[in-house]
């Protein structure tokens, strides 16, 4: 999925965090709802201005960020393979 049409970043909005379609709801917000056990249907019912595509875009964005993460920044010095 190409999330670039859905996920927006504006320096003055929500501290520059990635948001959905310029709204004030962040990717993190949606991921947090999913992690807490809310289903896609629950989120869409709670936030009727969101779409299924918005939720999938958040997941795709997070997956892409994870794929690009530099693992050396996360490991402690003793866990690093030299």
Coordinates of C-alpha atoms in Angstrom, one line a residue:
X1 CA 0.0 0.0 0.0
X2 CA 1.2 3.5 -0.8
X3 CA 0.5 5.4 2.4
X4 CA 2.0 8.7 1.1
X5 CA -1.4 10.0 0.1
X6 CA -2.9 9.4 3.5
X7 CA -0.1 10.0 6.0
X8 CA 0.9 13.7 6.3
X9 CA 3.5 15.5 8.4
X10 CA 3.1 19.1 9.2
X11 CA 5.7 20.8 11.5
X12 CA 3.0 22.8 13.3
X13 CA 0.5 20.1 13.8
X14 CA 0.8 17.5 16.7
X15 CA 4.5 18.4 17.0
X16 CA 5.3 17.3 13.5
X17 CA 4.2 13.7 14.1
X18 CA 2.7 11.7 11.2
X19 CA -1.0 12.3 11.0
X20 CA -3.9 11.0 8.9
X21 CA -4.9 13.2 6.0
X22 CA -3.9 16.4 7.8
X23 CA -6.3 15.6 10.7
X24 CA -5.1 15.9 14.3
X25 CA -5.1 12.1 14.8
X26 CA -1.7 10.6 14.5
X27 CA -0.4 7.2 13.3
X28 CA 0.7 6.6 16.9
X29 CA -2.9 7.1 18.1
X30 CA -4.3 4.5 15.7
X31 CA -1.5 2.0 16.5
X32 CA -2.1 2.5 20.2
X33 CA -5.9 1.8 19.8
X34 CA -5.1 -1.4 17.8
X35 CA -2.5 -2.4 20.4
X36 CA -5.0 -1.9 23.2
X37 CA -7.4 -4.4 21.6
X38 CA -9.7 -2.1 19.6
X39 CA -10.7 -3.7 16.3
X40 CA -10.8 -1.8 13.0
X41 CA -14.6 -1.7 13.4
X42 CA -14.3 -0.2 16.9
X43 CA -11.9 2.5 15.7
X44 CA -14.1 3.4 12.7
X45 CA -17.2 3.6 15.0
X46 CA -15.3 5.8 17.5
X47 CA -13.8 8.0 14.8
X48 CA -16.3 8.1 11.9
X49 CA -14.1 10.5 9.9
X50 CA -11.5 7.7 9.6
X51 CA -11.7 5.0 6.9
X52 CA -10.4 1.5 6.6
X53 CA -7.8 2.8 4.2
X54 CA -6.6 5.2 6.9
X55 CA -6.0 2.3 9.3
X56 CA -4.2 0.2 6.7
X57 CA -2.1 3.3 5.8
X58 CA -1.0 3.6 9.5
X59 CA 0.0 -0.1 9.6
X60 CA 1.9 0.2 6.3
X61 CA 3.6 3.4 7.5
X62 CA 4.7 1.6 10.8
X63 CA 5.8 -1.5 8.9
X64 CA 7.9 0.7 6.6
X65 CA 9.5 2.6 9.5
X66 CA 10.3 -0.7 11.2
X67 CA 11.9 -2.0 8.0
X68 CA 14.0 1.1 7.7
X69 CA 15.0 1.2 11.4
X70 CA 18.7 0.9 12.1
X71 CA 19.0 -2.0 14.5
X72 CA 22.3 -0.7 15.8
X73 CA 20.5 2.2 17.4
X74 CA 18.4 -0.2 19.5
X75 CA 21.0 -2.7 20.6
X76 CA 23.1 -2.1 23.7
X77 CA 26.8 -2.2 23.1
X78 CA 27.2 -5.7 24.5
X79 CA 24.5 -7.1 22.2
X80 CA 26.1 -5.7 19.0
X81 CA 27.9 -8.0 16.7
X82 CA 31.2 -6.6 15.6

